[in-house]
Amino acid sequence: MLNHLEKQLEALKGIVERIDKVELEKLITEMVETIRNGKKIVTSALGKNVPICEKFTGTLISLGVPAYFLHTNNAVHGDLGIVKAGDLVLLLSKSGNTEESVYLYDHLKAKGANIWIMTYNENSILAKMSEKKVILYLEHEGDKWNLVPNNSSIGYLFILQAIAMELLDRLDIQIDEFKFNHPGGFIGKILRGEGV
C-alpha cells in the first residue's frame, strides 16, 4: 500500500516539476479575463476524466464562478448549445488522439470558443491542432500494466483544483459568496457560526 502511495506522490511531483509554467499562467490569466468579461469556463472530457472535470466545475460553481461541464459525447448531440462565443473551453484528453475529442474541437472552434487543451501527449492530434495547450508529463500510470487511468487522473485533479484555488484568489471571491452558495451540511453550519 505505501509503495503505491509513494508512486503516486512521485508522479505528482514529476507533473509539477515538468509542467510549462508559462502556458499554465496564460490559461489562468485567460480564465480570469473570461469571467470578468461575463463569460463562463467549460470543461469537457470522456471516461475516467469526467468526474475530475465535474469536481473542478463543482468547485467553481460553489465559489460563484460561472462554469459548466460538457460531456464530450453529449456535446455533439445537442449540448453544444451551452457554449457561447467567448467562453473558455478546457478539453481534457490523456492521449490527445481520442476521436470524439478531435471531432468536438472543430465544432467548438466554429462556436467561437476560446479552446485550451490539457493532455499528456505533446505529439498528439489535439496538441498539434491547438495553439493553446498545457502539456502534462507522466512516466507511468502506477499499475502493473501501465494502462489504468490512475496517476494521469490524479494529476488532472491536482492541477485543476490548484487552478480553482488560484481563481479564488485572483477573482478576489469573498466568503459571503461561498456562504450563500453552500447553506447545507457541515460546511453550512460552520459558515453560519454554529460550530462543529
PDB file of C-alpha atoms in Angstrom:
ATOM      1  CA  MET A   1       0.000   0.000   0.000  1.00  0.00           C
ATOM      2  CA  LEU A   2       2.685   2.518   0.993  1.00  0.00           C
ATOM      3  CA  ASN A   3       4.532   1.654  -2.198  1.00  0.00           C
ATOM      4  CA  HIS A   4       1.579   2.796  -4.306  1.00  0.00           C
ATOM      5  CA  LEU A   5       1.154   5.986  -2.278  1.00  0.00           C
ATOM      6  CA  GLU A   6       4.815   6.801  -2.809  1.00  0.00           C
ATOM      7  CA  LYS A   7       4.484   6.156  -6.554  1.00  0.00           C
ATOM      8  CA  GLN A   8       1.506   8.492  -6.753  1.00  0.00           C
ATOM      9  CA  LEU A   9       3.375  11.194  -4.857  1.00  0.00           C
ATOM     10  CA  GLU A  10       6.379  10.756  -7.145  1.00  0.00           C
ATOM     11  CA  ALA A  11       4.129  11.031 -10.212  1.00  0.00           C
ATOM     12  CA  LEU A  12       2.585  14.264  -8.909  1.00  0.00           C
ATOM     13  CA  LYS A  13       5.992  15.756  -8.208  1.00  0.00           C
ATOM     14  CA  GLY A  14       7.054  14.908 -11.749  1.00  0.00           C
ATOM     15  CA  ILE A  15       3.965  16.573 -13.204  1.00  0.00           C
ATOM     16  CA  VAL A  16       4.527  19.764 -11.190  1.00  0.00           C
ATOM     17  CA  GLU A  17       8.241  19.912 -11.988  1.00  0.00           C
ATOM     18  CA  ARG A  18       7.795  19.467 -15.744  1.00  0.00           C
ATOM     19  CA  ILE A  19       4.630  21.467 -16.405  1.00  0.00           C
ATOM     20  CA  ASP A  20       5.092  24.526 -18.620  1.00  0.00           C
ATOM     21  CA  LYS A  21       4.588  27.310 -16.047  1.00  0.00           C
ATOM     22  CA  VAL A  22       4.282  29.952 -18.786  1.00  0.00           C
ATOM     23  CA  GLU A  23       1.398  28.163 -20.550  1.00  0.00           C
ATOM     24  CA  LEU A  24      -0.298  27.403 -17.232  1.00  0.00           C
ATOM     25  CA  GLU A  25      -0.101  31.096 -16.315  1.00  0.00           C
ATOM     26  CA  LYS A  26      -1.615  32.038 -19.688  1.00  0.00           C
ATOM     27  CA  LEU A  27      -4.504  29.623 -19.117  1.00  0.00           C
ATOM     28  CA  ILE A  28      -5.257  31.026 -15.660  1.00  0.00           C
ATOM     29  CA  THR A  29      -4.982  34.620 -16.903  1.00  0.00           C
ATOM     30  CA  GLU A  30      -7.425  33.888 -19.723  1.00  0.00           C
ATOM     31  CA  MET A  31      -9.800  32.177 -17.290  1.00  0.00           C
ATOM     32  CA  VAL A  32      -9.820  35.317 -15.135  1.00  0.00           C
ATOM     33  CA  GLU A  33     -10.407  37.510 -18.210  1.00  0.00           C
ATOM     34  CA  THR A  34     -13.208  35.180 -19.353  1.00  0.00           C
ATOM     35  CA  ILE A  35     -15.085  35.543 -16.064  1.00  0.00           C
ATOM     36  CA  ARG A  36     -14.530  39.306 -15.909  1.00  0.00           C
ATOM     37  CA  ASN A  37     -15.958  39.573 -19.437  1.00  0.00           C
ATOM     38  CA  GLY A  38     -19.167  37.887 -18.314  1.00  0.00           C
ATOM     39  CA  LYS A  39     -18.422  34.539 -19.984  1.00  0.00           C
ATOM     40  CA  LYS A  40     -18.001  31.091 -18.473  1.00  0.00           C
ATOM     41  CA  ILE A  41     -15.451  28.313 -18.090  1.00  0.00           C
ATOM     42  CA  VAL A  42     -16.444  24.990 -19.659  1.00  0.00           C
ATOM     43  CA  THR A  43     -14.598  21.706 -19.186  1.00  0.00           C
ATOM     44  CA  SER A  44     -15.052  18.675 -21.402  1.00  0.00           C
ATOM     45  CA  ALA A  45     -13.824  15.096 -21.120  1.00  0.00           C
ATOM     46  CA  LEU A  46     -14.609  11.417 -21.577  1.00  0.00           C
ATOM     47  CA  GLY A  47     -14.278   8.296 -19.463  1.00  0.00           C
ATOM     48  CA  LYS A  48     -12.478   8.484 -16.124  1.00  0.00           C
ATOM     49  CA  ASN A  49     -11.783  12.193 -16.577  1.00  0.00           C
ATOM     50  CA  VAL A  50     -15.500  13.012 -16.405  1.00  0.00           C
ATOM     51  CA  PRO A  51     -15.669  13.037 -12.565  1.00  0.00           C
ATOM     52  CA  ILE A  52     -12.399  15.015 -12.495  1.00  0.00           C
ATOM     53  CA  CYS A  53     -13.969  17.773 -14.596  1.00  0.00           C
ATOM     54  CA  GLU A  54     -17.200  17.585 -12.600  1.00  0.00           C
ATOM     55  CA  LYS A  55     -15.265  18.124  -9.373  1.00  0.00           C
ATOM     56  CA  PHE A  56     -13.441  21.157 -10.806  1.00  0.00           C
ATOM     57  CA  THR A  57     -16.680  22.585 -12.201  1.00  0.00           C
ATOM     58  CA  GLY A  58     -18.476  21.972  -8.909  1.00  0.00           C
ATOM     59  CA  THR A  59     -15.758  23.807  -7.001  1.00  0.00           C
ATOM     60  CA  LEU A  60     -16.015  26.819  -9.320  1.00  0.00           C
ATOM     61  CA  ILE A  61     -19.814  26.891  -9.110  1.00  0.00           C
ATOM     62  CA  SER A  62     -19.696  26.803  -5.304  1.00  0.00           C
ATOM     63  CA  LEU A  63     -17.435  29.865  -5.451  1.00  0.00           C
ATOM     64  CA  GLY A  64     -19.901  31.680  -7.710  1.00  0.00           C
ATOM     65  CA  VAL A  65     -17.759  31.317 -10.834  1.00  0.00           C
ATOM     66  CA  PRO A  66     -19.834  30.649 -13.988  1.00  0.00           C
ATOM     67  CA  ALA A  67     -18.818  27.135 -15.042  1.00  0.00           C
ATOM     68  CA  TYR A  68     -20.241  24.118 -16.824  1.00  0.00           C
ATOM     69  CA  PHE A  69     -19.219  20.531 -17.537  1.00  0.00           C
ATOM     70  CA  LEU A  70     -19.817  19.433 -21.125  1.00  0.00           C
ATOM     71  CA  HIS A  71     -19.574  15.679 -21.712  1.00  0.00           C
ATOM     72  CA  THR A  72     -17.611  15.183 -24.925  1.00  0.00           C
ATOM     73  CA  ASN A  73     -20.072  12.618 -26.278  1.00  0.00           C
ATOM     74  CA  ASN A  74     -23.196  14.599 -25.428  1.00  0.00           C
ATOM     75  CA  ALA A  75     -21.716  17.792 -26.856  1.00  0.00           C
ATOM     76  CA  VAL A  76     -22.311  16.797 -30.459  1.00  0.00           C
ATOM     77  CA  HIS A  77     -25.840  15.589 -29.689  1.00  0.00           C
ATOM     78  CA  GLY A  78     -27.193  18.992 -28.745  1.00  0.00           C
ATOM     79  CA  ASP A  79     -25.304  20.019 -25.623  1.00  0.00           C
ATOM     80  CA  LEU A  80     -23.014  22.265 -27.671  1.00  0.00           C
ATOM     81  CA  GLY A  81     -25.770  24.815 -27.195  1.00  0.00           C
ATOM     82  CA  ILE A  82     -24.297  25.661 -23.789  1.00  0.00           C
ATOM     83  CA  VAL A  83     -21.121  27.034 -25.413  1.00  0.00           C
ATOM     84  CA  LYS A  84     -21.235  30.671 -26.448  1.00  0.00           C
ATOM     85  CA  ALA A  85     -18.669  32.798 -28.252  1.00  0.00           C
ATOM     86  CA  GLY A  86     -16.013  33.938 -25.796  1.00  0.00           C
ATOM     87  CA  ASP A  87     -16.453  31.041 -23.371  1.00  0.00           C
ATOM     88  CA  LEU A  88     -13.228  29.317 -22.420  1.00  0.00           C
ATOM     89  CA  VAL A  89     -13.390  25.565 -23.034  1.00  0.00           C
ATOM     90  CA  LEU A  90     -10.769  23.320 -21.440  1.00  0.00           C
ATOM     91  CA  LEU A  91     -10.715  19.968 -23.245  1.00  0.00           C
ATOM     92  CA  LEU A  92      -9.041  17.077 -21.406  1.00  0.00           C
ATOM     93  CA  SER A  93      -7.680  14.075 -23.292  1.00  0.00           C
ATOM     94  CA  LYS A  94      -4.832  11.957 -21.991  1.00  0.00           C
ATOM     95  CA  SER A  95      -3.851  10.641 -25.413  1.00  0.00           C
ATOM     96  CA  GLY A  96      -4.882  13.770 -27.271  1.00  0.00           C
ATOM     97  CA  ASN A  97      -5.973  11.475 -30.079  1.00  0.00           C
ATOM     98  CA  THR A  98      -9.441  10.464 -28.913  1.00  0.00           C
ATOM     99  CA  GLU A  99     -11.680  10.581 -31.963  1.00  0.00           C
ATOM    100  CA  GLU A 100     -14.621  12.209 -30.160  1.00  0.00           C
ATOM    101  CA  SER A 101     -12.424  14.962 -28.700  1.00  0.00           C
ATOM    102  CA  VAL A 102     -10.783  15.719 -32.037  1.00  0.00           C
ATOM    103  CA  TYR A 103     -14.227  15.876 -33.675  1.00  0.00           C
ATOM    104  CA  LEU A 104     -15.522  18.190 -30.935  1.00  0.00           C
ATOM    105  CA  TYR A 105     -12.577  20.583 -31.288  1.00  0.00           C
ATOM    106  CA  ASP A 106     -13.635  21.836 -34.725  1.00  0.00           C
ATOM    107  CA  HIS A 107     -17.212  22.381 -33.570  1.00  0.00           C
ATOM    108  CA  LEU A 108     -16.046  24.348 -30.530  1.00  0.00           C
ATOM    109  CA  LYS A 109     -13.921  26.481 -32.818  1.00  0.00           C
ATOM    110  CA  ALA A 110     -16.914  27.159 -35.057  1.00  0.00           C
ATOM    111  CA  LYS A 111     -18.845  28.317 -31.969  1.00  0.00           C
ATOM    112  CA  GLY A 112     -16.203  30.958 -31.271  1.00  0.00           C
ATOM    113  CA  ALA A 113     -14.969  29.327 -28.066  1.00  0.00           C
ATOM    114  CA  ASN A 114     -11.530  30.011 -26.653  1.00  0.00           C
ATOM    115  CA  ILE A 115     -10.223  26.429 -26.659  1.00  0.00           C
ATOM    116  CA  TRP A 116      -7.476  25.107 -24.418  1.00  0.00           C
ATOM    117  CA  ILE A 117      -6.184  21.524 -24.474  1.00  0.00           C
ATOM    118  CA  MET A 118      -4.784  19.668 -21.468  1.00  0.00           C
ATOM    119  CA  THR A 119      -3.111  16.409 -22.456  1.00  0.00           C
ATOM    120  CA  TYR A 120      -0.269  14.066 -21.587  1.00  0.00           C
ATOM    121  CA  ASN A 121       0.778  13.698 -25.236  1.00  0.00           C
ATOM    122  CA  GLU A 122       2.594  16.670 -26.754  1.00  0.00           C
ATOM    123  CA  ASN A 123       2.733  14.908 -30.144  1.00  0.00           C
ATOM    124  CA  SER A 124      -0.995  14.205 -30.296  1.00  0.00           C
ATOM    125  CA  ILE A 125      -3.512  15.378 -32.869  1.00  0.00           C
ATOM    126  CA  LEU A 126      -5.137  17.793 -30.409  1.00  0.00           C
ATOM    127  CA  ALA A 127      -1.797  19.220 -29.279  1.00  0.00           C
ATOM    128  CA  LYS A 128      -0.893  19.908 -32.885  1.00  0.00           C
ATOM    129  CA  MET A 129      -4.321  21.361 -33.691  1.00  0.00           C
ATOM    130  CA  SER A 130      -4.386  23.798 -30.805  1.00  0.00           C
ATOM    131  CA  GLU A 131      -2.128  26.782 -30.201  1.00  0.00           C
ATOM    132  CA  LYS A 132      -3.288  26.858 -26.595  1.00  0.00           C
ATOM    133  CA  LYS A 133      -2.317  23.825 -24.566  1.00  0.00           C
ATOM    134  CA  VAL A 134      -0.969  22.671 -21.247  1.00  0.00           C
ATOM    135  CA  ILE A 135       1.105  19.521 -21.601  1.00  0.00           C
ATOM    136  CA  LEU A 136       1.429  17.249 -18.579  1.00  0.00           C
ATOM    137  CA  TYR A 137       4.189  14.661 -18.346  1.00  0.00           C
ATOM    138  CA  LEU A 138       3.803  11.231 -16.816  1.00  0.00           C
ATOM    139  CA  GLU A 139       6.240   8.330 -16.914  1.00  0.00           C
ATOM    140  CA  HIS A 140       3.916   5.643 -15.578  1.00  0.00           C
ATOM    141  CA  GLU A 141       0.270   5.187 -14.562  1.00  0.00           C
ATOM    142  CA  GLY A 142       1.295   3.258 -11.461  1.00  0.00           C
ATOM    143  CA  ASP A 143      -0.483  -0.015 -12.243  1.00  0.00           C
ATOM    144  CA  LYS A 144       1.245  -3.248 -13.275  1.00  0.00           C
ATOM    145  CA  TRP A 145       0.237  -2.817 -16.932  1.00  0.00           C
ATOM    146  CA  ASN A 146       0.741   0.961 -17.208  1.00  0.00           C
ATOM    147  CA  LEU A 147      -2.798   1.181 -18.609  1.00  0.00           C
ATOM    148  CA  VAL A 148      -5.216   2.032 -15.773  1.00  0.00           C
ATOM    149  CA  PRO A 149      -6.076   5.778 -15.742  1.00  0.00           C
ATOM    150  CA  ASN A 150      -4.608   6.248 -12.284  1.00  0.00           C
ATOM    151  CA  ASN A 151      -1.736   8.704 -11.967  1.00  0.00           C
ATOM    152  CA  SER A 152      -2.948  10.643 -15.012  1.00  0.00           C
ATOM    153  CA  SER A 153      -6.370  11.206 -13.402  1.00  0.00           C
ATOM    154  CA  ILE A 154      -4.775  12.162 -10.090  1.00  0.00           C
ATOM    155  CA  GLY A 155      -2.570  14.611 -11.989  1.00  0.00           C
ATOM    156  CA  TYR A 156      -5.557  16.214 -13.713  1.00  0.00           C
ATOM    157  CA  LEU A 157      -7.431  16.569 -10.414  1.00  0.00           C
ATOM    158  CA  PHE A 158      -4.367  18.003  -8.667  1.00  0.00           C
ATOM    159  CA  ILE A 159      -3.743  20.635 -11.351  1.00  0.00           C
ATOM    160  CA  LEU A 160      -7.402  21.605 -11.837  1.00  0.00           C
ATOM    161  CA  GLN A 161      -8.049  22.054  -8.117  1.00  0.00           C
ATOM    162  CA  ALA A 162      -4.919  24.200  -7.842  1.00  0.00           C
ATOM    163  CA  ILE A 163      -6.281  26.318 -10.706  1.00  0.00           C
ATOM    164  CA  ALA A 164      -9.606  26.644  -8.858  1.00  0.00           C
ATOM    165  CA  MET A 165      -7.819  27.912  -5.740  1.00  0.00           C
ATOM    166  CA  GLU A 166      -5.817  30.358  -7.867  1.00  0.00           C
ATOM    167  CA  LEU A 167      -9.045  31.689  -9.384  1.00  0.00           C
ATOM    168  CA  LEU A 168     -10.466  32.085  -5.874  1.00  0.00           C
ATOM    169  CA  ASP A 169      -7.547  34.396  -5.083  1.00  0.00           C
ATOM    170  CA  ARG A 170      -7.304  36.296  -8.366  1.00  0.00           C
ATOM    171  CA  LEU A 171     -11.031  36.964  -8.646  1.00  0.00           C
ATOM    172  CA  ASP A 172     -10.991  38.107  -5.004  1.00  0.00           C
ATOM    173  CA  ILE A 173     -14.002  35.952  -4.160  1.00  0.00           C
ATOM    174  CA  GLN A 174     -15.237  36.624  -0.644  1.00  0.00           C
ATOM    175  CA  ILE A 175     -16.505  34.060   1.831  1.00  0.00           C
ATOM    176  CA  ASP A 176     -20.006  35.591   1.697  1.00  0.00           C
ATOM    177  CA  GLU A 177     -20.342  34.280  -1.881  1.00  0.00           C
ATOM    178  CA  PHE A 178     -19.313  30.789  -0.789  1.00  0.00           C
ATOM    179  CA  LYS A 179     -21.620  31.012   2.243  1.00  0.00           C
ATOM    180  CA  PHE A 180     -24.597  31.989   0.067  1.00  0.00           C
ATOM    181  CA  ASN A 181     -23.952  29.050  -2.277  1.00  0.00           C
ATOM    182  CA  HIS A 182     -23.277  26.465   0.443  1.00  0.00           C
ATOM    183  CA  PRO A 183     -26.011  26.642   3.104  1.00  0.00           C
ATOM    184  CA  GLY A 184     -26.194  22.905   3.766  1.00  0.00           C
ATOM    185  CA  GLY A 185     -24.161  20.263   5.531  1.00  0.00           C
ATOM    186  CA  PHE A 186     -21.238  20.591   7.903  1.00  0.00           C
ATOM    187  CA  ILE A 187     -19.709  23.471   5.927  1.00  0.00           C
ATOM    188  CA  GLY A 188     -23.031  25.318   6.042  1.00  0.00           C
ATOM    189  CA  LYS A 189     -23.119  25.007   9.827  1.00  0.00           C
ATOM    190  CA  ILE A 190     -19.597  26.372  10.158  1.00  0.00           C
ATOM    191  CA  LEU A 191     -20.408  29.298   7.863  1.00  0.00           C
ATOM    192  CA  ARG A 192     -23.489  30.097   9.954  1.00  0.00           C
ATOM    193  CA  GLY A 193     -21.319  30.140  13.062  1.00  0.00           C
ATOM    194  CA  GLU A 194     -22.975  27.108  14.620  1.00  0.00           C
ATOM    195  CA  GLY A 195     -19.674  25.483  15.483  1.00  0.00           C
ATOM    196  CA  VAL A 196     -18.749  21.855  14.975  1.00  0.00           C
TER     197      VAL A 196
END
